[in-house]
mmCIF file of C-alpha atoms and ligand atoms in Angstrom:
data_model
loop_
_atom_site.group_PDB
_atom_site.id
_atom_site.type_symbol
_atom_site.label_atom_id
_atom_site.label_comp_id
_atom_site.label_asym_id
_atom_site.label_seq_id
_atom_site.Cartn_x
_atom_site.Cartn_y
_atom_site.Cartn_z
ATOM 1 C CA MET T 1 -14.862 -7.361 -27.357
ATOM 2 C CA THR T 2 -17.556 -8.906 -25.140
ATOM 3 C CA PHE T 3 -17.303 -9.213 -21.390
ATOM 4 C CA ALA T 4 -18.916 -12.277 -19.865
ATOM 5 C CA PRO T 5 -20.367 -12.125 -16.350
ATOM 6 C CA ASN T 6 -17.823 -12.943 -13.697
ATOM 7 C CA PRO T 7 -18.919 -15.767 -11.364
ATOM 8 C CA ALA T 8 -15.863 -15.768 -9.039
ATOM 9 C CA PRO T 9 -15.750 -14.494 -5.447
ATOM 10 C CA TYR T 10 -13.529 -11.537 -6.342
ATOM 11 C CA SER T 11 -14.135 -9.148 -9.183
ATOM 12 C CA ARG T 12 -11.772 -6.194 -8.728
ATOM 13 C CA ILE T 13 -8.238 -7.410 -8.205
ATOM 14 C CA VAL T 14 -4.998 -5.546 -7.556
ATOM 15 C CA ILE T 15 -1.907 -7.580 -8.427
ATOM 16 C CA LYS T 16 1.454 -6.444 -7.129
ATOM 17 C CA LEU T 17 4.441 -7.761 -9.045
ATOM 18 C CA GLY T 18 7.711 -7.607 -7.187
ATOM 19 C CA THR T 19 11.054 -7.148 -8.921
ATOM 20 C CA SER T 20 12.081 -10.685 -7.931
ATOM 21 C CA VAL T 21 9.038 -12.030 -9.805
ATOM 22 C CA LEU T 22 9.779 -10.054 -12.972
ATOM 23 C CA THR T 23 13.456 -11.023 -13.011
ATOM 24 C CA GLU T 24 12.860 -14.604 -11.780
ATOM 25 C CA GLY T 25 15.488 -13.907 -9.147
ATOM 26 C CA THR T 26 18.216 -12.959 -11.638
ATOM 27 C CA ARG T 27 19.466 -9.481 -12.488
ATOM 28 C CA ASN T 28 17.858 -9.592 -15.910
ATOM 29 C CA PHE T 29 14.296 -8.955 -16.801
ATOM 30 C CA SER T 30 12.395 -12.116 -17.700
ATOM 31 C CA ARG T 31 10.260 -11.513 -20.759
ATOM 32 C CA PRO T 32 8.832 -15.054 -20.674
ATOM 33 C CA ARG T 33 7.685 -14.393 -17.096
ATOM 34 C CA LEU T 34 6.086 -11.103 -18.098
ATOM 35 C CA VAL T 35 4.364 -12.760 -21.077
ATOM 36 C CA GLU T 36 3.001 -15.413 -18.729
ATOM 37 C CA ILE T 37 1.699 -12.881 -16.193
ATOM 38 C CA VAL T 38 0.060 -10.805 -18.903
ATOM 39 C CA ARG T 39 -1.586 -13.958 -20.306
ATOM 40 C CA GLN T 40 -3.059 -14.776 -16.887
ATOM 41 C CA CYS T 41 -4.309 -11.220 -16.400
ATOM 42 C CA ALA T 42 -5.745 -11.100 -19.927
ATOM 43 C CA THR T 43 -7.693 -14.343 -19.358
ATOM 44 C CA LEU T 44 -9.342 -12.812 -16.311
ATOM 45 C CA HIS T 45 -9.904 -9.454 -17.969
ATOM 46 C CA GLN T 46 -11.703 -11.132 -20.854
ATOM 47 C CA LYS T 47 -13.988 -12.866 -18.348
ATOM 48 C CA GLY T 48 -15.055 -9.525 -16.905
ATOM 49 C CA PHE T 49 -12.637 -9.254 -13.963
ATOM 50 C CA GLU T 50 -11.245 -5.791 -13.290
ATOM 51 C CA ILE T 51 -7.478 -5.995 -13.116
ATOM 52 C CA ILE T 52 -5.119 -3.366 -11.715
ATOM 53 C CA LEU T 53 -1.377 -4.003 -11.763
ATOM 54 C CA VAL T 54 1.135 -2.452 -9.401
ATOM 55 C CA SER T 55 4.425 -3.247 -11.042
ATOM 56 C CA SER T 56 7.913 -2.838 -9.643
ATOM 57 C CA GLY T 57 10.933 -3.410 -11.780
ATOM 58 C CA ALA T 58 11.556 0.025 -13.253
ATOM 59 C CA MET T 59 14.893 0.287 -11.533
ATOM 60 C CA ALA T 60 15.921 -3.268 -12.428
ATOM 61 C CA ALA T 61 14.932 -2.617 -16.062
ATOM 62 C CA GLY T 62 16.897 0.647 -16.052
ATOM 63 C CA LYS T 63 19.994 -1.135 -14.782
ATOM 64 C CA GLU T 64 19.724 -3.707 -17.531
ATOM 65 C CA LYS T 65 19.157 -1.109 -20.246
ATOM 66 C CA LEU T 66 22.170 0.900 -19.071
ATOM 67 C CA GLN T 67 24.196 -2.322 -18.899
ATOM 68 C CA PHE T 68 24.608 -2.406 -15.137
ATOM 69 C CA PRO T 69 26.558 0.826 -14.688
ATOM 70 C CA THR T 70 28.528 1.527 -11.538
ATOM 71 C CA LEU T 71 26.666 4.408 -9.953
ATOM 72 C CA PRO T 72 27.064 6.333 -6.714
ATOM 73 C CA PRO T 73 24.514 5.279 -4.076
ATOM 74 C CA LEU T 74 22.663 8.563 -4.502
ATOM 75 C CA VAL T 75 18.997 9.284 -5.058
ATOM 76 C CA PRO T 76 19.487 10.956 -8.493
ATOM 77 C CA ALA T 77 21.308 7.859 -9.756
ATOM 78 C CA LYS T 78 18.402 5.624 -8.733
ATOM 79 C CA GLN T 79 15.986 8.098 -10.257
ATOM 80 C CA MET T 80 17.907 7.926 -13.502
ATOM 81 C CA LEU T 81 17.499 4.136 -13.515
ATOM 82 C CA SER T 82 13.739 4.475 -13.048
ATOM 83 C CA ALA T 83 13.505 7.165 -15.709
ATOM 84 C CA VAL T 84 15.101 4.788 -18.208
ATOM 85 C CA GLY T 85 13.403 1.605 -16.993
ATOM 86 C CA GLN T 86 9.807 2.763 -16.506
ATOM 87 C CA PRO T 87 8.959 3.590 -20.165
ATOM 88 C CA TRP T 88 10.706 0.436 -21.343
ATOM 89 C CA LEU T 89 8.674 -1.631 -18.874
ATOM 90 C CA MET T 90 5.455 0.066 -19.973
ATOM 91 C CA ALA T 91 6.292 -0.564 -23.630
ATOM 92 C CA LEU T 92 6.557 -4.293 -22.876
ATOM 93 C CA TYR T 93 3.260 -4.357 -20.958
ATOM 94 C CA SER T 94 1.614 -2.411 -23.724
ATOM 95 C CA GLU T 95 2.888 -4.771 -26.420
ATOM 96 C CA TYR T 96 1.964 -7.959 -24.559
ATOM 97 C CA PHE T 97 -1.534 -6.821 -23.520
ATOM 98 C CA ASP T 98 -2.109 -5.648 -27.083
ATOM 99 C CA ILE T 99 -1.880 -9.284 -28.234
ATOM 100 C CA TYR T 100 -5.199 -9.767 -26.410
ATOM 101 C CA GLY T 101 -6.673 -6.490 -27.623
ATOM 102 C CA ILE T 102 -6.348 -4.938 -24.166
ATOM 103 C CA LEU T 103 -5.179 -1.395 -23.568
ATOM 104 C CA VAL T 104 -3.026 -0.405 -20.608
ATOM 105 C CA GLY T 105 -2.749 2.972 -18.863
ATOM 106 C CA GLN T 106 0.118 4.186 -16.708
ATOM 107 C CA MET T 107 -0.357 5.841 -13.318
ATOM 108 C CA LEU T 108 2.671 7.029 -11.363
ATOM 109 C CA LEU T 109 1.855 7.960 -7.774
ATOM 110 C CA THR T 110 3.607 9.297 -4.701
ATOM 111 C CA ARG T 111 2.527 9.340 -1.077
ATOM 112 C CA ALA T 112 1.567 12.983 -1.495
ATOM 113 C CA ASP T 113 -1.047 11.921 -4.074
ATOM 114 C CA LEU T 114 -2.711 9.739 -1.485
ATOM 115 C CA GLN T 115 -2.367 12.043 1.503
ATOM 116 C CA SER T 116 -3.985 15.140 0.108
ATOM 117 C CA ARG T 117 -7.736 14.616 -0.067
ATOM 118 C CA LYS T 118 -7.968 16.487 -3.364
ATOM 119 C CA ARG T 119 -5.196 14.541 -5.044
ATOM 120 C CA TYR T 120 -6.539 11.294 -3.603
ATOM 121 C CA LEU T 121 -9.922 11.977 -5.196
ATOM 122 C CA ASN T 122 -8.245 12.854 -8.509
ATOM 123 C CA ALA T 123 -6.288 9.611 -8.471
ATOM 124 C CA ARG T 124 -9.454 7.676 -7.590
ATOM 125 C CA HIS T 125 -11.422 9.234 -10.428
ATOM 126 C CA THR T 126 -8.683 8.437 -12.925
ATOM 127 C CA LEU T 127 -8.452 4.860 -11.704
ATOM 128 C CA HIS T 128 -12.219 4.390 -11.967
ATOM 129 C CA ALA T 129 -12.279 5.961 -15.436
ATOM 130 C CA LEU T 130 -9.603 3.512 -16.610
ATOM 131 C CA ILE T 131 -11.460 0.539 -15.137
ATOM 132 C CA GLN T 132 -14.739 1.643 -16.691
ATOM 133 C CA GLY T 133 -12.980 2.022 -20.029
ATOM 134 C CA HIS T 134 -11.775 -1.629 -19.716
ATOM 135 C CA VAL T 135 -8.192 -0.363 -19.624
ATOM 136 C CA VAL T 136 -5.742 -2.159 -17.327
ATOM 137 C CA PRO T 137 -4.110 0.449 -15.054
ATOM 138 C CA ILE T 138 -0.412 -0.212 -14.425
ATOM 139 C CA ILE T 139 0.828 1.651 -11.387
ATOM 140 C CA ASN T 140 4.262 2.328 -9.946
ATOM 141 C CA GLU T 141 5.688 4.869 -7.575
ATOM 142 C CA ASN T 142 6.746 8.057 -9.355
ATOM 143 C CA ASP T 143 10.368 7.337 -8.488
ATOM 144 C CA THR T 144 11.915 10.010 -10.677
ATOM 145 C CA VAL T 145 10.444 12.892 -8.699
ATOM 146 C CA THR T 146 9.942 11.471 -5.230
ATOM 147 C CA ALA T 147 12.208 12.711 -2.503
ATOM 148 C CA GLU T 148 12.454 10.555 0.607
ATOM 149 C CA GLU T 149 9.830 12.455 2.587
ATOM 150 C CA ILE T 150 7.057 12.012 0.022
ATOM 151 C CA ARG T 151 7.791 8.432 -1.003
ATOM 152 C CA VAL T 152 5.734 5.427 -0.063
ATOM 153 C CA GLY T 153 9.074 3.684 -0.473
ATOM 154 C CA ASP T 154 7.958 0.179 -1.381
ATOM 155 C CA ASN T 155 5.367 -1.194 -3.742
ATOM 156 C CA ASP T 156 3.861 -3.533 -1.139
ATOM 157 C CA ASN T 157 2.518 -0.562 0.808
ATOM 158 C CA LEU T 158 1.738 1.302 -2.425
ATOM 159 C CA SER T 159 -0.365 -1.627 -3.685
ATOM 160 C CA ALA T 160 -2.295 -1.710 -0.389
ATOM 161 C CA MET T 161 -3.041 1.982 -0.777
ATOM 162 C CA VAL T 162 -4.148 1.356 -4.353
ATOM 163 C CA ALA T 163 -6.380 -1.554 -3.257
ATOM 164 C CA THR T 164 -7.981 0.737 -0.683
ATOM 165 C CA LEU T 165 -8.321 3.578 -3.186
ATOM 166 C CA ALA T 166 -9.847 1.277 -5.812
ATOM 167 C CA GLU T 167 -12.147 -0.553 -3.348
ATOM 168 C CA ALA T 168 -10.613 -3.804 -4.573
ATOM 169 C CA ASP T 169 -11.934 -7.177 -3.375
ATOM 170 C CA LEU T 170 -8.573 -8.882 -3.574
ATOM 171 C CA LEU T 171 -4.939 -7.802 -3.368
ATOM 172 C CA VAL T 172 -2.415 -10.374 -4.595
ATOM 173 C CA LEU T 173 1.193 -9.772 -3.552
ATOM 174 C CA LEU T 174 3.261 -11.909 -5.893
ATOM 175 C CA THR T 175 6.787 -12.609 -4.751
ATOM 176 C CA ASP T 176 9.570 -15.226 -4.914
ATOM 177 C CA GLN T 177 8.389 -16.951 -1.709
ATOM 178 C CA PRO T 178 5.434 -19.381 -1.465
ATOM 179 C CA GLY T 179 3.861 -17.228 1.254
ATOM 180 C CA LEU T 180 4.326 -16.278 4.887
ATOM 181 C CA PHE T 181 6.138 -18.778 7.120
ATOM 182 C CA THR T 182 6.254 -19.271 10.897
ATOM 183 C CA ALA T 183 10.012 -18.445 10.673
ATOM 184 C CA ASP T 184 12.511 -17.649 7.920
ATOM 185 C CA PRO T 185 12.478 -20.833 5.777
ATOM 186 C CA ARG T 186 15.997 -20.172 4.460
ATOM 187 C CA THR T 187 17.574 -20.418 7.884
ATOM 188 C CA ASN T 188 15.017 -22.480 9.791
ATOM 189 C CA PRO T 189 14.165 -25.916 8.326
ATOM 190 C CA GLY T 190 11.205 -26.255 10.727
ATOM 191 C CA ALA T 191 9.477 -23.168 9.275
ATOM 192 C CA GLU T 192 5.921 -23.856 8.108
ATOM 193 C CA LEU T 193 3.751 -22.026 5.605
ATOM 194 C CA ILE T 194 0.829 -20.182 7.222
ATOM 195 C CA PRO T 195 -2.165 -20.742 4.914
ATOM 196 C CA GLU T 196 -4.618 -18.382 6.603
ATOM 197 C CA VAL T 197 -4.188 -15.337 8.842
ATOM 198 C CA GLU T 198 -7.134 -13.973 10.765
ATOM 199 C CA ARG T 199 -5.256 -11.327 12.695
ATOM 200 C CA ILE T 200 -1.883 -9.670 12.204
ATOM 201 C CA ASP T 201 -0.292 -9.696 15.642
ATOM 202 C CA GLU T 202 3.125 -9.153 17.207
ATOM 203 C CA ARG T 203 4.098 -12.826 16.865
ATOM 204 C CA LEU T 204 3.484 -12.758 13.131
ATOM 205 C CA LEU T 205 5.413 -9.523 12.698
ATOM 206 C CA ALA T 206 8.355 -10.930 14.655
ATOM 207 C CA GLY T 207 8.372 -14.071 12.447
ATOM 208 C CA ALA T 208 8.443 -11.933 9.303
ATOM 209 C CA GLY T 209 11.553 -10.210 10.657
ATOM 210 C CA ALA T 210 13.791 -8.639 8.103
ATOM 211 C CA SER T 211 13.350 -11.279 5.410
ATOM 212 C CA ILE T 212 14.190 -9.490 2.198
ATOM 213 C CA THR T 213 14.894 -10.759 -1.248
ATOM 214 C CA GLY T 214 17.707 -8.353 -2.043
ATOM 215 C CA LEU T 215 16.091 -7.494 -5.386
ATOM 216 C CA GLY T 216 13.070 -5.355 -4.638
ATOM 217 C CA THR T 217 12.561 -2.933 -1.806
ATOM 218 C CA GLY T 218 10.054 -4.829 0.281
ATOM 219 C CA GLY T 219 10.295 -8.015 2.303
ATOM 220 C CA MET T 220 7.806 -9.947 4.398
ATOM 221 C CA ALA T 221 7.625 -7.058 6.889
ATOM 222 C CA THR T 222 6.348 -4.583 4.287
ATOM 223 C CA LYS T 223 3.988 -7.288 2.979
ATOM 224 C CA LEU T 224 2.464 -7.597 6.433
ATOM 225 C CA GLN T 225 2.097 -3.824 6.680
ATOM 226 C CA ALA T 226 0.406 -3.920 3.288
ATOM 227 C CA ALA T 227 -1.872 -6.769 4.353
ATOM 228 C CA GLU T 228 -2.854 -4.789 7.438
ATOM 229 C CA THR T 229 -3.751 -1.678 5.435
ATOM 230 C CA ALA T 230 -5.615 -3.476 2.656
ATOM 231 C CA THR T 231 -7.626 -5.807 4.917
ATOM 232 C CA ARG T 232 -8.715 -2.777 6.944
ATOM 233 C CA GLY T 233 -9.767 -1.181 3.669
ATOM 234 C CA GLY T 234 -12.009 -4.205 3.046
ATOM 235 C CA ALA T 235 -9.901 -6.387 0.704
ATOM 236 C CA THR T 236 -8.775 -9.988 1.037
ATOM 237 C CA VAL T 237 -4.982 -10.169 0.695
ATOM 238 C CA VAL T 238 -2.890 -13.089 -0.562
ATOM 239 C CA ILE T 239 0.892 -13.454 -0.533
ATOM 240 C CA ALA T 240 1.893 -16.089 -3.079
ATOM 241 C CA SER T 241 4.709 -17.116 -5.358
ATOM 242 C CA GLY T 242 4.676 -15.712 -8.874
ATOM 243 C CA SER T 243 5.996 -19.023 -10.230
ATOM 244 C CA VAL T 244 2.943 -21.123 -9.310
ATOM 245 C CA PRO T 245 1.231 -22.074 -12.608
ATOM 246 C CA ASP T 246 -1.852 -19.945 -13.290
ATOM 247 C CA VAL T 247 -1.558 -18.413 -9.846
ATOM 248 C CA ILE T 248 -3.559 -15.257 -10.661
ATOM 249 C CA PRO T 249 -6.705 -16.879 -12.163
ATOM 250 C CA ARG T 250 -6.662 -19.613 -9.530
ATOM 251 C CA LEU T 251 -6.556 -17.057 -6.710
ATOM 252 C CA ALA T 252 -9.254 -14.996 -8.399
ATOM 253 C CA HIS T 253 -11.507 -18.067 -8.354
ATOM 254 C CA GLY T 254 -10.945 -18.497 -4.625
ATOM 255 C CA GLU T 255 -8.371 -21.308 -4.605
ATOM 256 C CA SER T 256 -6.076 -21.438 -1.533
ATOM 257 C CA ILE T 257 -2.501 -20.760 -2.560
ATOM 258 C CA GLY T 258 0.109 -19.114 -0.361
ATOM 259 C CA THR T 259 -1.045 -17.118 2.661
ATOM 260 C CA ARG T 260 -4.474 -15.517 2.772
ATOM 261 C CA PHE T 261 -5.475 -12.637 5.066
ATOM 262 C CA GLN T 262 -9.169 -12.166 5.793
ATOM 263 C CA PRO T 263 -10.624 -8.698 5.151
ATOM 264 C CA GLY T 264 -11.963 -6.482 7.919
ATOM 265 C CA SER T 265 -15.619 -7.086 8.791
ATOM 266 C CA SER T 266 -16.944 -4.117 6.851
ATOM 267 C CA ARG T 267 -15.612 -1.816 4.171
ATOM 268 C CA PRO T 268 -15.052 1.636 5.684
ATOM 269 C CA GLU T 269 -16.756 4.560 4.023
ATOM 270 C CA ASN T 270 -14.872 6.573 1.454
ATOM 271 C CA ARG T 271 -13.329 9.262 3.613
ATOM 272 C CA LYS T 272 -12.114 6.728 6.171
ATOM 273 C CA ARG T 273 -10.556 4.648 3.409
ATOM 274 C CA TRP T 274 -8.645 7.723 2.389
ATOM 275 C CA LEU T 275 -7.391 8.052 5.971
ATOM 276 C CA LEU T 276 -6.139 4.464 5.835
ATOM 277 C CA ALA T 277 -4.527 4.915 2.425
ATOM 278 C CA GLY T 278 -2.701 8.130 3.252
ATOM 279 C CA TYR T 279 -1.264 6.779 6.474
ATOM 280 C CA THR T 280 2.330 7.677 7.380
ATOM 281 C CA ARG T 281 4.525 5.636 9.679
ATOM 282 C CA SER T 282 6.861 8.450 10.589
ATOM 283 C CA GLY T 283 5.172 9.589 13.793
ATOM 284 C CA TRP T 284 2.553 8.658 16.372
ATOM 285 C CA ILE T 285 0.878 9.791 19.568
ATOM 286 C CA THR T 286 0.261 7.904 22.800
ATOM 287 C CA VAL T 287 -2.922 9.060 24.521
ATOM 288 C CA ASP T 288 -3.722 8.764 28.227
ATOM 289 C CA ALA T 289 -6.262 6.294 29.594
ATOM 290 C CA GLY T 290 -9.063 8.870 29.766
ATOM 291 C CA ALA T 291 -8.591 9.920 26.147
ATOM 292 C CA ALA T 292 -8.361 6.259 25.017
ATOM 293 C CA THR T 293 -11.766 5.568 26.586
ATOM 294 C CA ALA T 294 -13.293 8.780 25.232
ATOM 295 C CA LEU T 295 -12.090 7.977 21.708
ATOM 296 C CA ALA T 296 -13.275 4.375 21.769
ATOM 297 C CA ARG T 297 -16.572 4.711 23.657
ATOM 298 C CA ARG T 298 -17.807 8.183 22.892
ATOM 299 C CA GLY T 299 -16.281 8.811 19.482
ATOM 300 C CA SER T 300 -14.643 11.979 20.854
ATOM 301 C CA SER T 301 -11.983 14.127 19.218
ATOM 302 C CA LEU T 302 -8.423 14.007 20.544
ATOM 303 C CA LEU T 303 -7.676 17.145 22.575
ATOM 304 C CA PRO T 304 -4.196 18.286 23.673
ATOM 305 C CA ILE T 305 -5.007 17.363 27.265
ATOM 306 C CA GLY T 306 -5.283 13.674 26.318
ATOM 307 C CA VAL T 307 -1.841 13.526 24.664
ATOM 308 C CA ALA T 308 0.634 11.553 26.810
ATOM 309 C CA ALA T 309 3.581 11.304 24.383
ATOM 310 C CA VAL T 310 4.545 12.266 20.847
ATOM 311 C CA GLU T 311 7.007 10.165 18.861
ATOM 312 C CA GLY T 312 8.792 10.818 15.593
ATOM 313 C CA ASP T 313 7.935 13.482 13.117
ATOM 314 C CA PHE T 314 4.823 14.386 11.147
ATOM 315 C CA ASP T 315 3.287 17.391 9.461
ATOM 316 C CA ARG T 316 -0.058 19.069 9.929
ATOM 317 C CA GLY T 317 -2.440 17.096 7.674
ATOM 318 C CA ASP T 318 -0.571 13.767 7.965
ATOM 319 C CA THR T 319 -2.458 10.643 9.000
ATOM 320 C CA ILE T 320 -0.879 9.313 12.168
ATOM 321 C CA SER T 321 -1.464 6.466 14.624
ATOM 322 C CA LEU T 322 -2.837 6.787 18.130
ATOM 323 C CA TYR T 323 -1.725 4.301 20.791
ATOM 324 C CA ASN T 324 -3.289 3.594 24.175
ATOM 325 C CA PRO T 325 -1.091 3.515 27.321
ATOM 326 C CA GLN T 326 -0.740 -0.287 26.906
ATOM 327 C CA GLY T 327 0.970 0.298 23.544
ATOM 328 C CA ARG T 328 -1.874 -0.930 21.336
ATOM 329 C CA GLU T 329 -2.763 1.048 18.212
ATOM 330 C CA ILE T 330 -6.376 2.156 18.683
ATOM 331 C CA ALA T 331 -7.021 4.734 15.977
ATOM 332 C CA ARG T 332 -5.633 6.666 13.040
ATOM 333 C CA GLY T 333 -6.412 10.220 12.200
ATOM 334 C CA LEU T 334 -5.461 13.391 10.454
ATOM 335 C CA SER T 335 -3.401 15.657 12.683
ATOM 336 C CA ASN T 336 -4.332 19.318 12.922
ATOM 337 C CA TYR T 337 -0.854 20.191 14.189
ATOM 338 C CA ASN T 338 2.661 19.027 13.351
ATOM 339 C CA ALA T 339 4.729 16.900 15.765
ATOM 340 C CA ALA T 340 6.634 19.868 17.249
ATOM 341 C CA GLU T 341 3.385 21.744 17.878
ATOM 342 C CA VAL T 342 1.705 18.728 19.508
ATOM 343 C CA ARG T 343 4.739 18.371 21.788
ATOM 344 C CA ARG T 344 4.278 21.958 22.908
ATOM 345 C CA LEU T 345 0.548 21.454 23.427
ATOM 346 C CA GLN T 346 0.810 18.076 25.166
ATOM 347 C CA GLY T 347 -1.335 17.979 28.333
ATOM 348 C CA CYS T 348 -2.632 21.540 28.038
ATOM 349 C CA HIS T 349 -6.217 22.704 27.987
ATOM 350 C CA SER T 350 -7.563 23.627 24.517
ATOM 351 C CA SER T 351 -8.092 27.223 25.648
ATOM 352 C CA GLU T 352 -4.292 27.572 26.098
ATOM 353 C CA ILE T 353 -3.410 26.638 22.492
ATOM 354 C CA GLU T 354 -3.331 30.229 21.289
ATOM 355 C CA THR T 355 -1.041 31.384 24.121
ATOM 356 C CA ARG T 356 1.331 28.449 23.756
ATOM 357 C CA LEU T 357 1.715 28.638 19.971
ATOM 358 C CA GLY T 358 0.685 32.212 19.175
ATOM 359 C CA TYR T 359 -1.856 30.839 16.679
ATOM 360 C CA GLN T 360 -4.272 27.944 16.444
ATOM 361 C CA TYR T 361 -5.866 25.640 13.873
ATOM 362 C CA GLY T 362 -8.659 24.472 16.156
ATOM 363 C CA GLU T 363 -9.070 23.060 19.624
ATOM 364 C CA GLU T 364 -8.564 19.423 18.639
ATOM 365 C CA VAL T 365 -5.284 17.696 17.838
ATOM 366 C CA ILE T 366 -7.402 15.325 15.751
ATOM 367 C CA HIS T 367 -11.045 16.073 15.047
ATOM 368 C CA ARG T 368 -13.467 13.131 15.410
ATOM 369 C CA ASN T 369 -14.478 13.447 11.727
ATOM 370 C CA ASP T 370 -10.857 12.874 10.776
ATOM 371 C CA LEU T 371 -10.449 9.791 12.934
ATOM 372 C CA ILE T 372 -10.893 6.092 12.256
ATOM 373 C CA LEU T 373 -11.049 3.633 15.170
ATOM 374 C CA LEU T 374 -9.245 0.327 14.596
HETATM 375 N N1 LIG L 401 9.319 1.530 -7.647
HETATM 376 C C1 LIG L 401 10.425 0.607 -7.642
HETATM 377 C C2 LIG L 401 10.771 0.167 -9.065
HETATM 378 O O1 LIG L 401 9.938 0.223 -9.944
HETATM 379 C C3 LIG L 401 10.105 -0.657 -6.867
HETATM 380 C C4 LIG L 401 9.835 -0.494 -5.439
HETATM 381 C C5 LIG L 401 9.682 -1.875 -4.803
HETATM 382 O O2 LIG L 401 10.335 -2.822 -5.234
HETATM 383 O O3 LIG L 401 8.927 -2.032 -3.853
HETATM 384 O O4 LIG L 401 11.867 -0.262 -9.317
#
């Protein structure tokens, strides 16, 4: 097979397919829809675009295969659905891409794979090897083994992590909505489509509210989180409807469909991208005014003395958010201590760490090398 040069603005594209797209809003898997999506991806692939799919739908496929069983609302039951659905889904992708002479490769990831530097690098190498081999990677969360605390939880955020990991130019979040609206279009007839977003702010997040499709896991809120992560990682992000004809090639060629989010001004270097990708939303720290200035102006580390408050829960090694006293997120970084330890160290001088804890991992809560300013 020959690969022609690719003249479009984007060359490496991550496409996230929500369950509602793959089932066309029903409870059954839509093979015609899947055929159509594969055709669009294959057209681009043959023109030299690098395509990565993040596909949901394992659970929906499992339900269909097991003929919609009545199951207890327990994690193992859901994991059983994924275990049945995932290989079936992959078999379909494999068969349909094969029509075009394209091979697919499966990658199942968890948050732990993106948080540990070593595992992150492994995942990145595999992804790059697949792309270089002209294989289309098809990624999903490794639902069958992920307990709540190591899950990403939704494929919107997972696809943003993948886009960051892969250094993608474009992340397309395909869903059953035409894009992001000023309000929920199902309840508010005055709601308007937002074609272009320069900055994700509070107003936008409030508008996205809890709009969920009821089929997949994510809604507009997780799509905005994803857009935030991926644009910071240097990708353009588009939310668009999977039913628009030829939506994927048209977006790849720069056409305006749905809602587009502009990428951050520069692509962060590799290690900082990892910090963005492995980010957890389970805990955060508010720093005092002095620490906020020191972080922003002098590129300092965060010391215990600058910690004003600790919220939620996180482990040593997790990437967490730092907020200034005005409540604005100013940085993300890798915590040297877990949430309980930071609470005990809050406000103390670094020389007291050993006496307060009986051990120490270093004098910083977050070292400057493990910190990315936003
Ligand atoms: N991993 C889930 C599945 O394949 C989908 C998660 C999501 O919809 O965001 O069913």
